[in-house]
PDB file of C-alpha atoms in Angstrom:
ATOM      1  CA  MET A  10     -19.979  -1.030   8.722  1.00  0.00           C
ATOM      2  CA  ASN A  11     -19.884   2.165   6.744  1.00  0.00           C
ATOM      3  CA  ASP A  12     -16.880   1.597   4.507  1.00  0.00           C
ATOM      4  CA  GLY A  13     -17.217   4.776   2.442  1.00  0.00           C
ATOM      5  CA  ARG A  14     -14.648   6.636   4.509  1.00  0.00           C
ATOM      6  CA  TRP A  15     -12.089   3.878   3.860  1.00  0.00           C
ATOM      7  CA  ILE A  16     -12.274   4.222   0.087  1.00  0.00           C
ATOM      8  CA  ARG A  17      -9.242   5.972  -1.387  1.00  0.00           C
ATOM      9  CA  HIS A  18      -9.719   5.220  -5.070  1.00  0.00           C
ATOM     10  CA  ARG A  19     -12.303   3.540  -7.313  1.00  0.00           C
ATOM     11  CA  LEU A  20     -11.041   1.307 -10.129  1.00  0.00           C
ATOM     12  CA  LYS A  21     -12.693   0.027 -13.276  1.00  0.00           C
ATOM     13  CA  GLY A  22     -11.061  -3.406 -13.016  1.00  0.00           C
ATOM     14  CA  TYR A  23      -7.874  -5.368 -13.651  1.00  0.00           C
ATOM     15  CA  LYS A  24      -5.472  -5.273 -16.529  1.00  0.00           C
ATOM     16  CA  ILE A  25      -3.225  -8.344 -16.706  1.00  0.00           C
ATOM     17  CA  ILE A  26      -0.086  -7.863 -18.785  1.00  0.00           C
ATOM     18  CA  MET A  27       1.539 -11.048 -20.098  1.00  0.00           C
ATOM     19  CA  PRO A  28       5.281 -11.589 -20.688  1.00  0.00           C
ATOM     20  CA  ASN A  29       4.876 -11.003 -24.447  1.00  0.00           C
ATOM     21  CA  GLY A  30       3.242  -7.605 -23.806  1.00  0.00           C
ATOM     22  CA  SER A  31      -0.302  -8.675 -24.642  1.00  0.00           C
ATOM     23  CA  SER A  32      -2.930  -7.875 -22.057  1.00  0.00           C
ATOM     24  CA  ILE A  33      -6.285  -9.013 -20.789  1.00  0.00           C
ATOM     25  CA  ARG A  34      -8.703  -6.524 -19.273  1.00  0.00           C
ATOM     26  CA  ILE A  35     -11.282  -7.621 -16.718  1.00  0.00           C
ATOM     27  CA  ASP A  36     -13.990  -5.053 -16.100  1.00  0.00           C
ATOM     28  CA  GLU A  37     -14.802  -5.690 -12.460  1.00  0.00           C
ATOM     29  CA  LYS A  38     -15.332  -2.558 -10.384  1.00  0.00           C
ATOM     30  CA  MET A  39     -13.316  -2.442  -7.178  1.00  0.00           C
ATOM     31  CA  VAL A  40     -11.947   0.010  -4.668  1.00  0.00           C
ATOM     32  CA  ILE A  41      -8.612   0.695  -3.030  1.00  0.00           C
ATOM     33  CA  ILE A  42      -9.125   1.211   0.693  1.00  0.00           C
ATOM     34  CA  SER A  43      -7.063   2.848   3.395  1.00  0.00           C
ATOM     35  CA  ARG A  44      -5.601  -0.079   5.329  1.00  0.00           C
ATOM     36  CA  TYR A  45      -4.918   2.254   8.222  1.00  0.00           C
ATOM     37  CA  LEU A  46      -8.577   3.320   8.603  1.00  0.00           C
ATOM     38  CA  PHE A  47      -9.927  -0.185   7.893  1.00  0.00           C
ATOM     39  CA  GLU A  48      -7.611  -1.998  10.313  1.00  0.00           C
ATOM     40  CA  ASN A  49      -8.197   0.575  13.045  1.00  0.00           C
ATOM     41  CA  GLU A  50     -11.942   0.051  12.703  1.00  0.00           C
ATOM     42  CA  LEU A  51     -11.483  -3.731  12.956  1.00  0.00           C
ATOM     43  CA  TYR A  52      -9.270  -3.217  16.026  1.00  0.00           C
ATOM     44  CA  ARG A  53     -11.848  -0.954  17.700  1.00  0.00           C
ATOM     45  CA  ARG A  54     -14.680  -3.402  17.014  1.00  0.00           C
ATOM     46  CA  ALA A  55     -12.695  -6.399  18.244  1.00  0.00           C
ATOM     47  CA  LEU A  56     -11.870  -4.578  21.498  1.00  0.00           C
ATOM     48  CA  SER A  57     -15.540  -3.748  22.004  1.00  0.00           C
ATOM     49  CA  GLU A  58     -16.347  -7.476  21.655  1.00  0.00           C
ATOM     50  CA  GLY A  59     -13.765  -8.471  24.280  1.00  0.00           C
ATOM     51  CA  ALA A  60     -10.711  -9.270  22.165  1.00  0.00           C
ATOM     52  CA  GLN A  61      -7.295  -8.923  23.763  1.00  0.00           C
ATOM     53  CA  PHE A  62      -4.269  -7.774  21.783  1.00  0.00           C
ATOM     54  CA  SER A  63      -0.628  -8.615  22.373  1.00  0.00           C
ATOM     55  CA  LEU A  64       1.519  -6.375  20.236  1.00  0.00           C
ATOM     56  CA  ASP A  65       5.261  -6.991  19.886  1.00  0.00           C
ATOM     57  CA  THR A  66       4.838 -10.419  21.487  1.00  0.00           C
ATOM     58  CA  GLU A  67       6.397 -13.467  19.867  1.00  0.00           C
ATOM     59  CA  VAL A  68       4.253 -16.605  19.923  1.00  0.00           C
ATOM     60  CA  LYS A  69       6.372 -19.591  20.960  1.00  0.00           C
ATOM     61  CA  SER A  70       3.771 -22.345  20.619  1.00  0.00           C
ATOM     62  CA  ILE A  71       0.098 -22.925  19.946  1.00  0.00           C
ATOM     63  CA  LYS A  72      -1.735 -26.117  20.871  1.00  0.00           C
ATOM     64  CA  ARG A  73      -5.284 -27.090  20.031  1.00  0.00           C
ATOM     65  CA  VAL A  74      -7.271 -27.889  23.156  1.00  0.00           C
ATOM     66  CA  GLU A  75     -10.940 -28.581  23.712  1.00  0.00           C
ATOM     67  CA  GLY A  76     -12.793 -25.340  23.130  1.00  0.00           C
ATOM     68  CA  GLY A  77      -9.953 -23.470  21.462  1.00  0.00           C
ATOM     69  CA  TYR A  78      -6.215 -22.981  21.796  1.00  0.00           C
ATOM     70  CA  LYS A  79      -3.483 -22.752  24.414  1.00  0.00           C
ATOM     71  CA  LEU A  80      -0.820 -20.200  23.545  1.00  0.00           C
ATOM     72  CA  SER A  81       2.622 -19.639  24.970  1.00  0.00           C
ATOM     73  CA  THR A  82       4.374 -16.373  24.267  1.00  0.00           C
ATOM     74  CA  GLU A  83       7.628 -14.862  25.427  1.00  0.00           C
ATOM     75  CA  LYS A  84       5.613 -12.962  28.072  1.00  0.00           C
ATOM     76  CA  GLU A  85       2.787 -15.256  29.223  1.00  0.00           C
ATOM     77  CA  ASP A  86       0.593 -18.292  28.586  1.00  0.00           C
ATOM     78  CA  PHE A  87      -3.131 -18.037  27.914  1.00  0.00           C
ATOM     79  CA  SER A  88      -6.127 -19.788  26.377  1.00  0.00           C
ATOM     80  CA  SER A  89      -8.465 -18.531  23.693  1.00  0.00           C
ATOM     81  CA  ARG A  90     -11.436 -19.727  21.653  1.00  0.00           C
ATOM     82  CA  PHE A  91     -10.155 -17.849  18.600  1.00  0.00           C
ATOM     83  CA  ILE A  92      -6.798 -16.617  17.323  1.00  0.00           C
ATOM     84  CA  ILE A  93      -6.225 -13.942  14.710  1.00  0.00           C
ATOM     85  CA  GLY A  94      -2.813 -14.027  13.066  1.00  0.00           C
ATOM     86  CA  ALA A  95      -2.320 -10.384  12.144  1.00  0.00           C
ATOM     87  CA  ASP A  96       1.394 -10.740  11.578  1.00  0.00           C
ATOM     88  CA  GLY A  97       1.702 -10.368   7.828  1.00  0.00           C
ATOM     89  CA  PRO A  98       1.480 -12.434   4.651  1.00  0.00           C
ATOM     90  CA  VAL A  99       3.708 -15.205   5.990  1.00  0.00           C
ATOM     91  CA  SER A 100       1.962 -15.452   9.353  1.00  0.00           C
ATOM     92  CA  VAL A 101       3.847 -17.187  12.163  1.00  0.00           C
ATOM     93  CA  VAL A 102       0.475 -17.844  13.794  1.00  0.00           C
ATOM     94  CA  GLY A 103      -0.835 -19.301  10.518  1.00  0.00           C
ATOM     95  CA  ASN A 104       2.162 -21.619  10.337  1.00  0.00           C
ATOM     96  CA  PHE A 105       1.652 -22.778  13.922  1.00  0.00           C
ATOM     97  CA  ILE A 106      -1.953 -23.791  13.263  1.00  0.00           C
ATOM     98  CA  VAL A 107      -1.115 -25.130   9.796  1.00  0.00           C
ATOM     99  CA  ALA A 108      -3.470 -22.731   8.062  1.00  0.00           C
ATOM    100  CA  TYR A 109      -1.346 -23.246   4.984  1.00  0.00           C
ATOM    101  CA  LYS A 110       1.928 -24.848   4.033  1.00  0.00           C
ATOM    102  CA  LYS A 111       4.938 -22.798   5.025  1.00  0.00           C
ATOM    103  CA  ARG A 112       5.721 -20.349   2.258  1.00  0.00           C
ATOM    104  CA  PHE A 113       8.604 -18.082   1.488  1.00  0.00           C
ATOM    105  CA  PHE A 114       7.757 -14.765  -0.097  1.00  0.00           C
ATOM    106  CA  VAL A 115      10.019 -11.877  -0.894  1.00  0.00           C
ATOM    107  CA  ALA A 116       8.611  -8.447  -1.566  1.00  0.00           C
ATOM    108  CA  ALA A 117      11.384  -7.115  -3.761  1.00  0.00           C
ATOM    109  CA  SER A 118      10.000  -3.649  -4.158  1.00  0.00           C
ATOM    110  CA  ILE A 119       7.108  -1.693  -2.754  1.00  0.00           C
ATOM    111  CA  ASN A 120       7.134   1.918  -3.820  1.00  0.00           C
ATOM    112  CA  ARG A 121       4.831   4.884  -4.047  1.00  0.00           C
ATOM    113  CA  VAL A 122       5.419   6.574  -7.369  1.00  0.00           C
ATOM    114  CA  LYS A 123       4.018   9.416  -9.454  1.00  0.00           C
ATOM    115  CA  ARG A 124       2.880   8.369 -12.894  1.00  0.00           C
ATOM    116  CA  ILE A 125       2.448  10.917 -15.655  1.00  0.00           C
ATOM    117  CA  ASP A 126      -0.198   8.984 -17.620  1.00  0.00           C
ATOM    118  CA  GLU A 127      -2.867   7.756 -15.208  1.00  0.00           C
ATOM    119  CA  GLY A 128      -4.091   5.425 -17.924  1.00  0.00           C
ATOM    120  CA  GLU A 129      -7.402   3.652 -17.874  1.00  0.00           C
ATOM    121  CA  ASN A 130      -7.847   3.544 -14.085  1.00  0.00           C
ATOM    122  CA  TYR A 131      -7.198  -0.191 -13.831  1.00  0.00           C
ATOM    123  CA  GLN A 132      -5.056  -2.199 -11.453  1.00  0.00           C
ATOM    124  CA  ASN A 133      -2.151  -3.495 -13.535  1.00  0.00           C
ATOM    125  CA  ILE A 134      -0.776  -6.959 -12.800  1.00  0.00           C
ATOM    126  CA  PHE A 135       2.390  -8.026 -14.643  1.00  0.00           C
ATOM    127  CA  PHE A 136       3.631 -11.547 -15.291  1.00  0.00           C
ATOM    128  CA  SER A 137       7.215 -11.883 -16.461  1.00  0.00           C
ATOM    129  CA  SER A 138      10.075 -14.368 -16.679  1.00  0.00           C
ATOM    130  CA  GLU A 139      11.955 -11.932 -14.380  1.00  0.00           C
ATOM    131  CA  TYR A 140       9.787 -13.196 -11.494  1.00  0.00           C
ATOM    132  CA  PRO A 141       8.522 -16.627 -12.595  1.00  0.00           C
ATOM    133  CA  HIS A 142       6.758 -17.501  -9.325  1.00  0.00           C
ATOM    134  CA  GLY A 143       5.161 -14.149  -8.703  1.00  0.00           C
ATOM    135  CA  TYR A 144       3.895 -10.964 -10.247  1.00  0.00           C
ATOM    136  CA  GLY A 145       4.401  -7.243 -10.407  1.00  0.00           C
ATOM    137  CA  TYR A 146       1.691  -4.711  -9.733  1.00  0.00           C
ATOM    138  CA  ILE A 147       0.822  -1.052 -10.102  1.00  0.00           C
ATOM    139  CA  PHE A 148      -2.389   0.375  -8.723  1.00  0.00           C
ATOM    140  CA  PRO A 149      -3.660   3.882  -8.142  1.00  0.00           C
ATOM    141  CA  ALA A 150      -3.313   5.131  -4.560  1.00  0.00           C
ATOM    142  CA  GLY A 151      -5.189   8.405  -5.082  1.00  0.00           C
ATOM    143  CA  SER A 152      -4.039  12.001  -5.591  1.00  0.00           C
ATOM    144  CA  GLY A 153      -1.982  11.012  -8.658  1.00  0.00           C
ATOM    145  CA  ASN A 154       0.095   8.504  -6.658  1.00  0.00           C
ATOM    146  CA  PHE A 155       0.513   4.825  -7.475  1.00  0.00           C
ATOM    147  CA  ASN A 156       1.746   1.842  -5.469  1.00  0.00           C
ATOM    148  CA  ALA A 157       4.123  -0.413  -7.376  1.00  0.00           C
ATOM    149  CA  GLY A 158       5.880  -3.596  -6.342  1.00  0.00           C
ATOM    150  CA  VAL A 159       6.824  -7.200  -6.974  1.00  0.00           C
ATOM    151  CA  VAL A 160       5.902 -10.262  -4.933  1.00  0.00           C
ATOM    152  CA  ALA A 161       7.447 -13.661  -5.648  1.00  0.00           C
ATOM    153  CA  LYS A 162       7.490 -17.093  -4.028  1.00  0.00           C
ATOM    154  CA  GLY A 163      10.621 -19.006  -3.179  1.00  0.00           C
ATOM    155  CA  ILE A 164      13.204 -16.713  -4.727  1.00  0.00           C
ATOM    156  CA  ASN A 165      15.142 -13.710  -3.544  1.00  0.00           C
ATOM    157  CA  LEU A 166      14.699 -11.037  -6.189  1.00  0.00           C
ATOM    158  CA  PHE A 167      17.435  -8.892  -4.640  1.00  0.00           C
ATOM    159  CA  MET A 168      20.093 -11.411  -5.601  1.00  0.00           C
ATOM    160  CA  LYS A 169      20.765 -11.989  -9.293  1.00  0.00           C
ATOM    161  CA  ASN A 170      22.460 -15.267 -10.243  1.00  0.00           C
TER     162      ASN A 170
END
């Protein structure tokens, strides 16, 4: 796969900012990719290999059977050797097949912002007592834009106690 066309921004590494304001810098080159271009390429390749897609279809149950899985959806039942849960960070499909323990995440804020000082070209990850079971982030999105947000486990950051 030629991934060069997916690359939107090249970064020097991570900068982790601790609650007391101190930081750790990890020089590990990485890239920010276009999810849209990347996921469309994966979709195209999967179709060419015989994958079937059911968009906007709620999975009601998944059972392991010899040779794969039996799925029931709101529209139909079918069997498959493989299942791809492409339904987000708290995948319903992942929960059905117990890929991980059920988790509760709240994305309190995901924003595209302009930043005056583009800094050192690092992805910034923030740890704070404001979100004790999560982190904040800012990373360059190209053309002087940055993505910023907070992800936390088990708490609703919209509601202050």
